[in-house]
mmCIF file of C-alpha atoms in Angstrom:
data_model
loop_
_atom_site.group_PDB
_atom_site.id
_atom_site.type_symbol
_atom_site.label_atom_id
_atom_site.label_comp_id
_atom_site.label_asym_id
_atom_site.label_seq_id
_atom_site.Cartn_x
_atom_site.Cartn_y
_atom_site.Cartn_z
ATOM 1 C CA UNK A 1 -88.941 -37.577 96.000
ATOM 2 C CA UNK A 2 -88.196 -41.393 95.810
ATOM 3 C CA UNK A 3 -87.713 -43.986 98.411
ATOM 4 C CA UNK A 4 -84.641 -46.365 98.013
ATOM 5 C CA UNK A 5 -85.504 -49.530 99.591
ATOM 6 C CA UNK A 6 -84.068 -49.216 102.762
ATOM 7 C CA UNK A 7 -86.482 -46.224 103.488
ATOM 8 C CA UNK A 8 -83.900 -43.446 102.741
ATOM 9 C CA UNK A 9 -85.264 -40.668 100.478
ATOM 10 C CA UNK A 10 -83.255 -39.528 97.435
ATOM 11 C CA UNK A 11 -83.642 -36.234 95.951
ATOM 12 C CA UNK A 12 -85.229 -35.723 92.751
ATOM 13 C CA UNK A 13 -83.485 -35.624 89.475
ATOM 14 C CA UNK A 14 -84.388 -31.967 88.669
ATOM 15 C CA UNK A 15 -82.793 -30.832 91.993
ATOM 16 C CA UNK A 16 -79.995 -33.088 91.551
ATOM 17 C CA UNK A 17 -78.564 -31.692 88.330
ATOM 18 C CA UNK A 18 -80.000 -28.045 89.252
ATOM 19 C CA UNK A 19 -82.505 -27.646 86.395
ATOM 20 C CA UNK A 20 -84.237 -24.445 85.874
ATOM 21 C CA UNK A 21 -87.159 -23.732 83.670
ATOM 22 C CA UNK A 22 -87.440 -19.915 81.919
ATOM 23 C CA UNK A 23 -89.574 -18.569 84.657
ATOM 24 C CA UNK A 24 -87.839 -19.867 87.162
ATOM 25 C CA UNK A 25 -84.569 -18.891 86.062
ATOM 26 C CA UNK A 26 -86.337 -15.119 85.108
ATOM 27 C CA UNK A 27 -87.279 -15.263 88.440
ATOM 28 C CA UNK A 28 -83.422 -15.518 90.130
ATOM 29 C CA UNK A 29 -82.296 -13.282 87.606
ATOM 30 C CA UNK A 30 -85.077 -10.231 88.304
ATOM 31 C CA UNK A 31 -85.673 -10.107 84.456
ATOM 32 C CA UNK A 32 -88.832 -10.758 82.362
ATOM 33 C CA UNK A 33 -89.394 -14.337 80.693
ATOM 34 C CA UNK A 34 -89.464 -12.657 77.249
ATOM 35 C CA UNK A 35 -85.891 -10.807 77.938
ATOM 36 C CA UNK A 36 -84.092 -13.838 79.251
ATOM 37 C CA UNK A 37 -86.209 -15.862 75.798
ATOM 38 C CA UNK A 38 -84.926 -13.432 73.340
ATOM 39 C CA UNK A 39 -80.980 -13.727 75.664
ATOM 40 C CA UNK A 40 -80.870 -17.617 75.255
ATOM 41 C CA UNK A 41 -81.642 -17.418 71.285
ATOM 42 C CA UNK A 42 -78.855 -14.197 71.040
ATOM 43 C CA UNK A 43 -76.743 -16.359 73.468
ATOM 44 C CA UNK A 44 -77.461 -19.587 71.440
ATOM 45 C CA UNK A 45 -78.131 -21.662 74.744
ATOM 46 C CA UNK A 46 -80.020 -24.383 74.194
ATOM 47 C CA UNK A 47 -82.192 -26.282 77.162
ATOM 48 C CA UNK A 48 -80.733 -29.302 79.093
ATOM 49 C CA UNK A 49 -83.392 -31.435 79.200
ATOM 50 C CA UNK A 50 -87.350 -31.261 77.411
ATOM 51 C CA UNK A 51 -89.595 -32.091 79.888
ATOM 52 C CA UNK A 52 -93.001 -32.282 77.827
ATOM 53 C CA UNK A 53 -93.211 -28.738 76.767
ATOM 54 C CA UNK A 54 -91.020 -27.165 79.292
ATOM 55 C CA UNK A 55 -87.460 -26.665 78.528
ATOM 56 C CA UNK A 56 -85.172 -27.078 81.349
ATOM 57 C CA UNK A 57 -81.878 -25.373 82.033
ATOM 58 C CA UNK A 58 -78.416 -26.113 84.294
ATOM 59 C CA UNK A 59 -78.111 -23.377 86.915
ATOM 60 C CA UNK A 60 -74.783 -22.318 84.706
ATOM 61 C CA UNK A 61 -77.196 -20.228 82.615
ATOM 62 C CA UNK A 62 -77.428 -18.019 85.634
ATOM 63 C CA UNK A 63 -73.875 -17.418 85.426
ATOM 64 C CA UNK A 64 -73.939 -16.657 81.914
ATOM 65 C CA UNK A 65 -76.381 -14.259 81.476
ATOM 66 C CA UNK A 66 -74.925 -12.291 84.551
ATOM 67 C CA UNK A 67 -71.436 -12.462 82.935
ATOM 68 C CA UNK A 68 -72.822 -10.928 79.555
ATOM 69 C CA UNK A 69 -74.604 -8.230 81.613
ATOM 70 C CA UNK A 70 -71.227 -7.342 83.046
ATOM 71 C CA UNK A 71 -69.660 -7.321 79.308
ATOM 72 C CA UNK A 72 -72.625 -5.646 77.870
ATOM 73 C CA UNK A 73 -72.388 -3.083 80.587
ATOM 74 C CA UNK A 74 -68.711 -2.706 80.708
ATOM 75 C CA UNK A 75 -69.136 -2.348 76.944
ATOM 76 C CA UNK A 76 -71.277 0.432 77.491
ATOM 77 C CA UNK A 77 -69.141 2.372 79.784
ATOM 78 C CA UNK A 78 -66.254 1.815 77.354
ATOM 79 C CA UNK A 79 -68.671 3.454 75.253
ATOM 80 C CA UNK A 80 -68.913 6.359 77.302
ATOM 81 C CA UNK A 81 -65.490 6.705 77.531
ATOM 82 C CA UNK A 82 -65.197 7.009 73.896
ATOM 83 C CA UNK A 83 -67.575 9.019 73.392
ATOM 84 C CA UNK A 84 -66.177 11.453 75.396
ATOM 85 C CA UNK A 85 -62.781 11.064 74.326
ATOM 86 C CA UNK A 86 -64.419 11.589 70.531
ATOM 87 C CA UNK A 87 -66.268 15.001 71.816
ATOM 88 C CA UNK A 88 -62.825 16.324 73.472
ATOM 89 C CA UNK A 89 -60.799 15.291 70.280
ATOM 90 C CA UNK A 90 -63.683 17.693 68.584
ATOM 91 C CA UNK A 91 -63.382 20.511 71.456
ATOM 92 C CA UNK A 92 -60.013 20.215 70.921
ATOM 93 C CA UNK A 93 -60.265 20.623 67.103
ATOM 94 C CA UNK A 94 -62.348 24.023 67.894
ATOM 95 C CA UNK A 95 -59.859 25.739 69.885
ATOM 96 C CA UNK A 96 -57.446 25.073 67.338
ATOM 97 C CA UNK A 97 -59.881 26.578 64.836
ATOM 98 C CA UNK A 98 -60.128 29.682 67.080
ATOM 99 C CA UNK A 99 -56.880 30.059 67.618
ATOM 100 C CA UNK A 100 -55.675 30.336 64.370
ATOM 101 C CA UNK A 101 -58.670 32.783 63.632
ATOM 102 C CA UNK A 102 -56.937 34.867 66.665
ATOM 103 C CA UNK A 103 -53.833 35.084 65.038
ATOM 104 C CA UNK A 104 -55.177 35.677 61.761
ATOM 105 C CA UNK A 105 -57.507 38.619 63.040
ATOM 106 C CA UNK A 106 -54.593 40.004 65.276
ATOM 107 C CA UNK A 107 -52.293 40.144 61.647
ATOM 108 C CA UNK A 108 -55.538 42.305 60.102
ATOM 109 C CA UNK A 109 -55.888 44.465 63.317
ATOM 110 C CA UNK A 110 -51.654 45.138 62.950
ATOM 111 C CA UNK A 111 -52.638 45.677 58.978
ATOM 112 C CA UNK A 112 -54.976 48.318 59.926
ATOM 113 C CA UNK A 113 -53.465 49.709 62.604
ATOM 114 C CA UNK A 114 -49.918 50.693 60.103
ATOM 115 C CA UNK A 115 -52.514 51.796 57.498
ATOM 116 C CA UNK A 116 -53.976 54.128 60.327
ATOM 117 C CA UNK A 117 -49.947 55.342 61.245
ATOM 118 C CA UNK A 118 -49.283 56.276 57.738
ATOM 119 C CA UNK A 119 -52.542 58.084 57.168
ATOM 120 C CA UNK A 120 -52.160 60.146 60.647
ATOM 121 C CA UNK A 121 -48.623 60.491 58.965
ATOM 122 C CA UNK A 122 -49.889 61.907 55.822
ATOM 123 C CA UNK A 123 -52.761 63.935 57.799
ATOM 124 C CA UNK A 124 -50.348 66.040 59.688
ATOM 125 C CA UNK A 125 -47.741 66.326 56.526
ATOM 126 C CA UNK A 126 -50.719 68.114 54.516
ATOM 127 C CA UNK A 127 -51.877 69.889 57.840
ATOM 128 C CA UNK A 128 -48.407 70.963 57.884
ATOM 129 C CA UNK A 129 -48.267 72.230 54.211
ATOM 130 C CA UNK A 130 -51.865 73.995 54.373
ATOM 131 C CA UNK A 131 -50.581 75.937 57.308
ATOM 132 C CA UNK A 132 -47.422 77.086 55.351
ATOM 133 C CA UNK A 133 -49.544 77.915 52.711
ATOM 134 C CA UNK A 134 -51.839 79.846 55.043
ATOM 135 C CA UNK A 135 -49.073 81.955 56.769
ATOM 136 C CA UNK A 136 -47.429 82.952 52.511
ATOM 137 C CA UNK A 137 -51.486 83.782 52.160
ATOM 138 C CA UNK A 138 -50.809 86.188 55.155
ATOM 139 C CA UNK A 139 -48.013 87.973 53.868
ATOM 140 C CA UNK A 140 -48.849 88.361 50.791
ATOM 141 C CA UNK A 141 -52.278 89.929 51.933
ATOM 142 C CA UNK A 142 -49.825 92.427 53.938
ATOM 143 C CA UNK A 143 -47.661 92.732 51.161
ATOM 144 C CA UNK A 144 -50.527 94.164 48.943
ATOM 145 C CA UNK A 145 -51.558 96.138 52.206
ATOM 146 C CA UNK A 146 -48.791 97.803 51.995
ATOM 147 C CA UNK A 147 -48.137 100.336 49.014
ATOM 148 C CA UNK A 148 -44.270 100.102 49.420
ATOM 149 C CA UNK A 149 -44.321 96.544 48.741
ATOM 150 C CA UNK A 150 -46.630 96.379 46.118
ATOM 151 C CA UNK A 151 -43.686 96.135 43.760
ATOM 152 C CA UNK A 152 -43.288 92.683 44.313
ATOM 153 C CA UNK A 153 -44.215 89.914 41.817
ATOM 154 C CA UNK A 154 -45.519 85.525 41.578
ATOM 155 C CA UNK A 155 -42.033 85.442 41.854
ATOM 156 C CA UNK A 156 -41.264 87.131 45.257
ATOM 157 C CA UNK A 157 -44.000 85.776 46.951
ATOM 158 C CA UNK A 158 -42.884 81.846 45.924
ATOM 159 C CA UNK A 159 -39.632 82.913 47.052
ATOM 160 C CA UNK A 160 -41.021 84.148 50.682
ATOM 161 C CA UNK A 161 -42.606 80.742 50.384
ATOM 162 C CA UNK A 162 -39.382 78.611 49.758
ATOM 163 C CA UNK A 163 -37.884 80.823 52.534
ATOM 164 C CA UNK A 164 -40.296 80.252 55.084
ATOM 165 C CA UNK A 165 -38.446 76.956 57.396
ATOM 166 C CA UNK A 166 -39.384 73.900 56.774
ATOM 167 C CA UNK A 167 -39.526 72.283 60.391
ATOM 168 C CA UNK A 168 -39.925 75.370 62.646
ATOM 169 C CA UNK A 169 -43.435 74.890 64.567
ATOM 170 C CA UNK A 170 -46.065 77.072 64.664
ATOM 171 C CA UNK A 171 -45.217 79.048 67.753
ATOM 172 C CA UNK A 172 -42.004 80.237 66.030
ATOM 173 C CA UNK A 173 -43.549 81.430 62.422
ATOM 174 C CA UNK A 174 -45.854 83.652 64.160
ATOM 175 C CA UNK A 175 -44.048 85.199 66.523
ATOM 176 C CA UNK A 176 -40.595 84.929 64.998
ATOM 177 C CA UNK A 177 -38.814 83.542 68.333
#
């Protein structure tokens, strides 16, 4: 502190025009003097005043590097944001994926399931043919049984078996009713 001539005390230059050296202003800030060192060269800030060796600082620097924080950290959380918004453009992308697979397996499973109708289809047509072929094995057995009837030929018995209706069921051709 000085004395003015009158005996009134004025305050010292550094406190006057707020000048902060690194530590100090590390200090304020709550950060390491290497972190706010490697800021002010990012940040291009250079020092106020050189006293010797010591670089001094306006108290605006404060300001500054608490406004980047904010940026840097609203940055990040914009970030974030994006990030997410990239990973639920990709879920999205998935689903879609899977969905189409759905459809496309559900167009198979109707494939298979007509190719399973027409072979039940042709399963109970030759079911249906062995049995007619059965009951003309039948009557012919009882046909050569039988010495009366023995007279018949090929001929007779394909007949019997183009006689024998086509769509009666099986109830009917045994017992005739």
């Amino acid at each position: 502190m000085e004395t003015v001539g009158n005996g009134i005390e004025t305050v010292d230059k550094k406190q006057k025009k707020q000048l902060y050296s690194q530590n100090e202003i590390a200090e304020i800030l709550g950060v390491s003097k290497g972190t706010l060192s490697k800021w002010l060269k990012k940040s291009s800030v250079s020092p106020k005043q050189l006293s010797g060796q010591r670089k001094l600082y306006e108290e605006t620097v404060i300001e500054l590097y608490r406004k980047s924080q904010k940026q840097s950290n609203a940055s990040i959380k914009l970030t974030k944001v994006e990030l997410l918004q990239k990973q639920l453009e990709e879920k999205q992308r998935e689903i879609d994926t899977l969905r189409q697979e759905v459809k496309d397996k559900d167009k198979q499973l109707t494939k298979q399931s007509e190719t399973i109708v027409e072979f039940a289809n042709k399963f109970a047509t030759l079911a249906d043919q062995a049995q007619k072929l059965n009951l003309a094995d039948k009557k012919d057995v009882k046909n050569l049984d039988d010495p009366s009837t023995s007279h018949k030929t090929t001929e007779t018995v394909s007949e019997t078996v183009k006689e024998t209706p086509k769509k009666q069921s099986w109830f009917k051709r045994i017992w005739g009713k």
